Coordinates of C-alpha atoms and ligand atoms in Angstrom, one line a residue:
M73 CA 24.1 13.1 -1.8
T74 CA 26.4 10.0 -2.1
A75 CA 25.1 6.8 -2.2
G76 CA 27.6 5.3 0.4
F77 CA 24.8 4.2 3.0
I78 CA 24.4 1.4 0.3
Q79 CA 27.4 -0.3 1.4
D80 CA 27.2 0.2 5.1
E81 CA 23.4 -1.2 4.9
L82 CA 24.7 -4.3 3.1
Q83 CA 27.5 -4.6 5.8
A84 CA 25.3 -4.1 8.6
L85 CA 22.9 -6.8 7.4
K86 CA 25.9 -9.4 7.0
S87 CA 27.2 -8.4 10.3
A88 CA 23.7 -9.5 12.1
S89 CA 23.1 -12.3 9.7
L90 CA 20.2 -10.9 8.2
Y91 CA 21.6 -10.3 4.4
R92 CA 19.7 -11.9 1.9
Q93 CA 20.5 -13.4 -1.6
L94 CA 18.2 -14.9 -4.4
R95 CA 18.6 -18.8 -4.8
H96 CA 18.0 -19.8 -8.5
V97 CA 15.3 -22.1 -8.9
A98 CA 15.6 -24.4 -11.9
G99 CA 12.6 -26.7 -13.2
D100 CA 8.7 -26.3 -11.7
Q101 CA 7.6 -25.9 -8.8
G102 CA 6.9 -29.6 -8.1
S103 CA 8.1 -31.6 -4.8
T104 CA 11.5 -31.8 -5.9
L105 CA 13.6 -28.7 -7.5
M106 CA 16.8 -27.6 -8.8
V107 CA 18.3 -25.3 -6.4
D108 CA 21.5 -23.5 -7.1
G109 CA 22.1 -26.4 -9.5
R110 CA 21.4 -29.1 -6.9
E111 CA 18.5 -31.2 -7.0
V112 CA 16.7 -31.1 -3.6
L113 CA 13.3 -32.3 -1.8
N114 CA 11.2 -29.1 -2.0
F115 CA 9.5 -28.2 1.5
S116 CA 9.8 -24.4 0.8
S117 CA 6.7 -23.8 -1.5
N118 CA 3.3 -22.5 -1.0
N119 CA 2.4 -24.8 -3.9
Y120 CA 0.5 -26.7 -1.1
L121 CA -1.9 -28.7 -3.5
G122 CA 0.6 -29.2 -6.7
L123 CA -1.6 -26.8 -9.1
A124 CA 1.4 -24.7 -10.0
N125 CA 2.6 -27.5 -12.3
H126 CA -0.3 -28.9 -12.9
P127 CA -1.0 -29.3 -16.3
A128 CA -4.5 -28.1 -16.5
L129 CA -3.7 -24.6 -15.4
G130 CA -1.0 -24.9 -18.4
K131 CA -3.5 -25.7 -21.1
A132 CA -6.0 -23.1 -19.7
A133 CA -3.4 -20.5 -19.8
I134 CA -2.2 -21.2 -23.2
N135 CA -5.9 -21.3 -24.5
A136 CA -6.3 -17.9 -23.1
I137 CA -3.5 -16.6 -24.6
E138 CA -4.7 -17.8 -28.4
R139 CA -8.3 -16.4 -27.5
Y140 CA -7.7 -13.4 -25.9
G141 CA -3.9 -12.2 -26.2
C142 CA -1.4 -11.6 -23.9
G143 CA -1.8 -8.6 -22.1
S144 CA -4.9 -7.0 -20.7
G145 CA -3.9 -3.4 -22.3
A146 CA -4.9 -1.2 -19.3
S147 CA -6.3 -0.8 -16.1
R148 CA -10.0 -2.5 -15.1
L149 CA -11.5 0.9 -15.2
I150 CA -10.4 1.7 -18.7
S151 CA -10.3 -1.2 -21.4
G152 CA -8.7 -3.8 -19.1
N153 CA -11.7 -5.5 -17.8
M154 CA -12.2 -8.6 -20.1
T155 CA -14.3 -11.4 -20.2
L156 CA -12.1 -13.9 -17.7
H157 CA -11.9 -11.1 -15.2
E158 CA -15.5 -11.2 -14.5
E159 CA -15.9 -14.8 -15.0
L160 CA -13.2 -15.6 -12.3
E161 CA -14.8 -13.0 -9.8
I162 CA -18.2 -15.0 -10.5
K163 CA -16.4 -18.4 -9.8
L164 CA -14.8 -17.1 -6.9
A165 CA -17.8 -15.6 -5.3
R166 CA -19.5 -18.8 -6.2
L167 CA -16.8 -20.6 -4.2
K168 CA -16.8 -18.3 -1.3
G169 CA -20.8 -17.9 -0.8
T170 CA -20.8 -14.0 -1.3
Q171 CA -22.7 -11.9 -3.1
A172 CA -19.3 -10.6 -5.3
A173 CA -15.7 -11.0 -5.7
L174 CA -12.9 -8.7 -7.0
V175 CA -9.5 -9.6 -8.4
F176 CA -6.5 -7.8 -7.5
N177 CA -3.2 -8.1 -8.8
S178 CA -1.7 -9.4 -6.0
G179 CA -2.1 -10.1 -2.3
F180 CA 0.3 -7.3 -1.4
Q181 CA -1.6 -4.8 -3.6
A182 CA -4.7 -5.9 -2.3
N183 CA -3.9 -5.4 1.8
T184 CA -2.2 -2.1 1.1
G185 CA -5.2 -0.9 -1.1
I186 CA -8.1 -2.2 0.9
I187 CA -7.3 -1.1 4.5
P188 CA -6.8 2.7 3.7
T189 CA -10.2 2.1 1.6
L190 CA -12.2 1.2 5.1
V191 CA -10.4 3.7 7.4
G192 CA -8.6 6.8 7.7
V193 CA -7.9 9.6 9.7
G194 CA -9.8 9.7 13.0
D195 CA -10.4 6.0 12.6
V196 CA -8.4 2.7 14.3
V197 CA -7.3 -0.3 12.9
F198 CA -6.9 -3.5 15.4
S199 CA -4.2 -5.5 13.7
D200 CA -2.9 -8.8 15.1
A201 CA 1.0 -8.7 16.1
L202 CA 2.0 -11.4 13.4
N203 CA 0.1 -10.3 10.4
H204 CA 1.8 -10.3 7.1
A205 CA 4.1 -7.0 6.2
S206 CA 1.3 -6.3 3.6
I207 CA -1.1 -5.7 6.2
I208 CA 1.1 -3.6 8.3
D209 CA 1.6 -1.4 5.7
G210 CA -2.0 -1.3 4.6
C211 CA -2.6 -0.1 8.0
R212 CA 0.4 2.4 7.9
L213 CA -1.1 3.9 4.5
S214 CA -4.5 4.3 6.2
R215 CA -3.2 7.1 8.5
A216 CA -5.7 5.5 10.8
K217 CA -4.6 4.9 14.6
I218 CA -3.1 1.3 14.8
V219 CA -3.5 -0.6 17.6
V220 CA -1.6 -3.9 17.5
Y221 CA -2.9 -6.7 19.6
R222 CA -0.7 -9.5 20.9
H223 CA -0.9 -12.9 18.4
C224 CA -4.5 -14.0 19.1
D225 CA -5.2 -12.4 22.3
V226 CA -8.8 -11.2 22.2
D227 CA -8.5 -10.3 25.6
Q228 CA -6.1 -7.6 24.7
L229 CA -8.5 -7.0 21.3
E230 CA -11.4 -6.6 23.4
D231 CA -9.5 -4.0 25.8
G232 CA -8.5 -1.9 22.7
L233 CA -11.9 -2.1 21.1
K234 CA -13.6 -0.7 24.7
D235 CA -11.1 2.3 24.5
A236 CA -11.5 3.3 21.0
P237 CA -13.8 6.3 20.5
H238 CA -17.4 5.5 19.9
S239 CA -17.9 7.8 16.6
S240 CA -14.6 6.4 15.0
R241 CA -14.8 3.6 12.3
K242 CA -13.2 0.4 13.5
L243 CA -11.6 -2.3 11.7
I244 CA -10.2 -5.6 13.1
V245 CA -7.8 -7.0 10.5
T246 CA -6.3 -10.6 11.0
E247 CA -5.2 -13.5 8.8
S248 CA -7.0 -16.9 9.3
L249 CA -4.2 -19.2 8.9
F250 CA -1.0 -17.8 9.8
S251 CA 1.7 -17.6 7.1
M252 CA 5.1 -18.0 9.4
D253 CA 3.5 -19.7 12.2
G254 CA 1.0 -22.1 10.5
D255 CA -1.8 -21.3 13.6
E256 CA -5.0 -20.4 13.4
A257 CA -6.7 -16.7 14.6
P258 CA -9.6 -17.4 16.9
L259 CA -11.8 -16.2 14.3
K260 CA -15.1 -16.9 16.0
Q261 CA -14.2 -14.8 19.1
I262 CA -12.8 -11.9 16.7
V263 CA -16.3 -11.9 14.9
E264 CA -18.0 -11.8 18.0
L265 CA -16.1 -8.9 19.3
S266 CA -16.6 -7.0 16.0
E267 CA -20.2 -7.5 16.4
K268 CA -20.2 -6.4 19.9
Y269 CA -18.1 -3.3 19.4
D270 CA -19.6 -2.2 16.2
A271 CA -16.3 -3.2 14.1
M272 CA -15.8 -4.1 10.5
T273 CA -13.6 -7.3 10.1
M274 CA -11.2 -8.2 7.4
V275 CA -9.3 -11.4 7.2
D276 CA -6.7 -12.5 5.0
E277 CA -7.0 -16.5 3.8
A278 CA -3.8 -16.2 1.8
H279 CA -2.3 -19.4 3.1
A280 CA -6.1 -20.9 3.8
T281 CA -7.8 -20.9 0.6
G282 CA -8.1 -24.0 -1.2
V283 CA -6.5 -26.2 1.8
Y284 CA -9.4 -26.3 4.2
E285 CA -12.0 -29.1 3.9
P286 CA -14.9 -29.4 2.9
D287 CA -14.4 -27.4 -0.3
G288 CA -11.3 -25.4 0.0
A289 CA -13.2 -22.2 0.4
G290 CA -11.2 -21.2 3.3
L291 CA -11.4 -21.4 7.2
I292 CA -14.2 -18.8 7.5
S293 CA -16.3 -20.8 5.3
R294 CA -15.3 -23.8 7.0
L295 CA -16.5 -22.0 10.5
G296 CA -19.7 -20.8 8.8
L297 CA -18.6 -17.2 9.4
G298 CA -19.0 -15.9 5.7
E299 CA -22.1 -13.7 6.4
R300 CA -20.4 -12.1 9.6
V301 CA -16.9 -10.8 8.2
L302 CA -17.1 -7.8 5.7
V303 CA -13.9 -8.8 3.8
Q304 CA -12.7 -12.2 3.0
M305 CA -9.5 -11.6 1.4
G306 CA -7.3 -14.4 -0.3
T307 CA -4.6 -15.1 -2.9
L308 CA -4.3 -17.1 -5.9
G309 CA -0.7 -17.6 -6.2
K310 CA -0.4 -20.2 -3.2
A311 CA -2.7 -23.5 -3.0
L312 CA -4.3 -22.2 -6.0
G313 CA -1.0 -22.5 -7.8
G314 CA -1.2 -19.1 -10.3
F315 CA -0.8 -15.6 -9.3
G316 CA -3.0 -12.4 -8.0
A317 CA -5.5 -12.0 -5.3
Y318 CA -9.1 -11.5 -4.5
I319 CA -11.8 -9.9 -2.2
A320 CA -15.0 -11.8 -1.5
G321 CA -17.9 -10.0 0.3
R322 CA -21.1 -7.8 -0.3
A323 CA -21.6 -6.4 -4.2
A324 CA -21.7 -2.6 -2.1
L325 CA -18.0 -3.6 -0.9
R326 CA -17.1 -4.5 -4.6
E327 CA -18.5 -1.0 -5.6
L328 CA -16.7 0.6 -3.2
L329 CA -13.2 -0.5 -3.6
I330 CA -13.7 -0.1 -7.8
N331 CA -14.5 3.4 -6.7
R332 CA -12.1 4.1 -4.2
C333 CA -9.1 1.6 -3.7
R334 CA -6.0 2.9 -5.3
S335 CA -4.3 -0.3 -5.9
F336 CA -7.1 -1.7 -7.6
I337 CA -7.7 1.7 -10.0
F338 CA -4.4 2.6 -10.7
T339 CA -2.5 -0.7 -12.0
T340 CA -2.8 -2.7 -15.3
S341 CA -5.2 -5.5 -14.8
L342 CA -3.9 -9.2 -14.5
P343 CA -3.4 -10.7 -18.1
P344 CA -5.9 -13.2 -19.1
A345 CA -3.6 -16.3 -19.0
V346 CA -3.6 -15.6 -15.3
M347 CA -7.4 -15.5 -14.9
A348 CA -7.8 -18.8 -16.8
M349 CA -5.0 -20.7 -14.4
A350 CA -7.1 -19.3 -11.6
I351 CA -10.6 -20.5 -13.0
A352 CA -8.8 -23.9 -13.9
A353 CA -7.2 -24.1 -10.1
I354 CA -11.0 -23.4 -8.8
E355 CA -12.3 -26.1 -11.0
L356 CA -9.9 -28.7 -9.9
I357 CA -10.3 -27.7 -6.1
R358 CA -13.9 -28.5 -6.5
R359 CA -13.4 -31.9 -8.6
E360 CA -10.3 -33.1 -6.5
P361 CA -11.0 -33.3 -2.8
E362 CA -8.6 -36.1 -2.6
R363 CA -5.7 -33.3 -3.2
R364 CA -6.8 -31.6 0.3
R365 CA -7.0 -35.1 1.9
A366 CA -3.4 -36.0 0.4
L367 CA -2.2 -32.7 2.3
R368 CA -3.6 -33.4 5.6
N369 CA -2.2 -36.8 5.5
N370 CA 1.3 -35.5 5.0
C371 CA 0.8 -32.9 7.3
A372 CA 0.1 -35.2 10.3
R373 CA 3.0 -37.4 9.2
V374 CA 5.5 -34.7 9.0
R375 CA 4.5 -33.2 12.0
D376 CA 4.3 -36.4 14.1
G377 CA 7.8 -37.3 13.1
L378 CA 9.1 -33.5 13.9
L379 CA 7.8 -33.7 17.2
R380 CA 9.1 -37.3 18.1
L381 CA 12.5 -35.7 17.0
G382 CA 11.9 -33.3 19.6
Y383 CA 11.4 -30.2 17.5
S384 CA 9.1 -27.4 18.8
L385 CA 6.5 -26.6 16.3
G386 CA 4.2 -24.2 18.0
D387 CA 0.5 -24.4 17.9
S388 CA 1.2 -25.1 14.1
R389 CA -1.5 -28.0 13.2
S390 CA -1.6 -27.2 9.3
Q391 CA 0.7 -27.5 6.1
I392 CA 2.9 -24.6 7.6
L393 CA 5.2 -26.3 10.2
P394 CA 7.5 -23.5 11.9
L395 CA 10.4 -25.4 13.3
M396 CA 11.8 -22.9 16.0
I397 CA 15.6 -22.4 16.3
G398 CA 15.7 -18.9 17.6
D399 CA 18.9 -17.5 16.7
A400 CA 19.2 -16.1 12.9
N401 CA 22.7 -17.4 12.2
H402 CA 22.3 -20.5 13.9
C403 CA 18.8 -21.2 11.7
M404 CA 20.1 -20.1 8.3
R405 CA 23.3 -22.4 8.8
L406 CA 20.9 -25.3 9.5
S407 CA 19.1 -24.2 6.6
E408 CA 22.3 -24.4 4.3
R409 CA 23.1 -27.7 5.6
L410 CA 19.7 -28.9 5.2
L411 CA 20.1 -27.7 1.3
E412 CA 23.6 -29.6 1.0
H413 CA 22.0 -33.0 2.2
G414 CA 19.2 -32.3 -0.4
V415 CA 16.3 -30.8 1.5
F416 CA 15.3 -27.3 0.8
A417 CA 13.7 -25.6 4.0
Q418 CA 14.1 -21.8 4.0
G419 CA 15.1 -20.5 7.4
I420 CA 12.9 -17.3 7.9
R421 CA 14.7 -14.1 10.0
P422 CA 13.6 -11.1 11.1
P423 CA 11.9 -8.3 9.7
T424 CA 9.5 -11.4 8.7
V425 CA 9.5 -13.0 12.0
P426 CA 10.2 -11.1 15.5
P427 CA 13.8 -11.1 16.8
G428 CA 14.8 -14.3 18.4
T429 CA 12.2 -16.5 16.9
S430 CA 14.2 -17.4 13.4
R431 CA 13.0 -20.6 12.2
L432 CA 12.6 -23.1 9.2
R433 CA 9.5 -22.6 7.9
I434 CA 8.7 -26.3 6.4
T435 CA 5.6 -26.3 4.2
L436 CA 3.9 -29.5 2.9
M437 CA 2.3 -30.4 -0.4
A438 CA -0.3 -32.7 -1.5
T439 CA 2.4 -34.3 -4.0
H440 CA 5.2 -34.9 -1.5
T441 CA 5.7 -38.8 -1.8
S442 CA 6.2 -41.1 1.4
E443 CA 9.5 -41.9 0.4
Q444 CA 10.0 -38.0 0.2
I445 CA 8.5 -37.4 3.5
D446 CA 10.6 -40.1 5.3
R447 CA 13.8 -39.1 3.7
A448 CA 13.3 -35.3 4.7
L449 CA 12.4 -36.7 8.3
E450 CA 16.0 -38.8 8.2
L451 CA 17.7 -35.7 7.2
F452 CA 15.9 -33.6 10.2
A453 CA 17.0 -36.1 12.6
S454 CA 20.8 -36.1 11.2
V455 CA 20.9 -31.7 12.0
H456 CA 18.9 -32.1 15.0
Ligands
LIG257 N1 -0.7 -12.2 3.0 C1 -0.4 -13.1 3.4 C2 -0.7 -13.4 5.0 C3 0.9 -13.5 2.9 O1 1.6 -14.5 3.4 C4 1.2 -13.0 1.4 C5 2.3 -13.7 0.7 O2 3.0 -13.6 0.0 C6 0.6 -12.0 1.1 C7 -0.4 -11.3 1.9 C8 0.8 -11.4 -0.2 O3 0.2 -12.1 -1.4 P1 1.1 -11.8 -3.0 O4 2.2 -13.1 -2.8 O5 -0.4 -12.3 -3.6 O6 1.4 -10.6 -2.8

């Protein structure tokens, strides 16, 4: 077989303005970055609390390497279940107020492994239309029937639940704070529906972990729904500044995942330094609530500023502000222009978002200064 299709496919992506290229980022993940050799303000990172470049995480990683070595040597079920994996899981369970927690190597691996552990052939999985690619792939891998309901539309979700065969296992899966739109799922109504129709609930808190008041435990916890959600999933690589992912829930759920979840079982476990960073991050989000407050204040300022400029931001009230543009080509040109003028605001196109909804995804950090925000708003005004 020839590989001629590769060039054809690349050309097709270029013609549709959907071709992607890696940018070179130098320096750390602070509020300013060197992108492709140019110093710019960073409005494109998930380092929401400024922990990815916090010295406490660096020190914890160095100490862990000195004490436990670099690699974990094997998967968790062989010899890779090290002291720090267990310590982190105890701390995560305490943060989330659950019986147990289990660490995964990434959020992508967690979602693609957990969903097929919970449902299979003959079952039904209900998935929000704007769920992350890893959830979509997890649903597909499960081989359960997939019912995609309109974004946050609980009426359509209920119609689907009513129609599902009584005997099948049912799973509702949603993000809590949506990664590309910055809006919140109607979690309370979803949980009520899950109870009414005897369905399981899995909530992805990738972008909510660390940022919600009062304690950074996430939106489920803020709403007091912890006991009623079967799987609380989250990541360690966004607000927590490191890498990896976790689930929190009942001890029996943890046991089942250890026994059945392929993306947990068949992979080398995360190295000790990564565990140590997450432990340090959990301690920081507990000890420094002012980071969450600073993030909230920055969100409010940028949101008000952008609305005053006439931009549409959808339903976002969070640190993720989707500056809606529509056309992919126009969106990428705007993103490039902003970069030339010193602001990194990544353009997001299909397939990450639905066709016709390309946007600049602006993300705020607790560590953005007032001057940096004013400068960014000036630039957003000049390109509007
Ligand atoms: N879930 C959501 C909602 C995400 O935005 C992401 C982003 O990367 C993931 C899961 C995957 O997490 P990770 O980056 O840890 O693989």
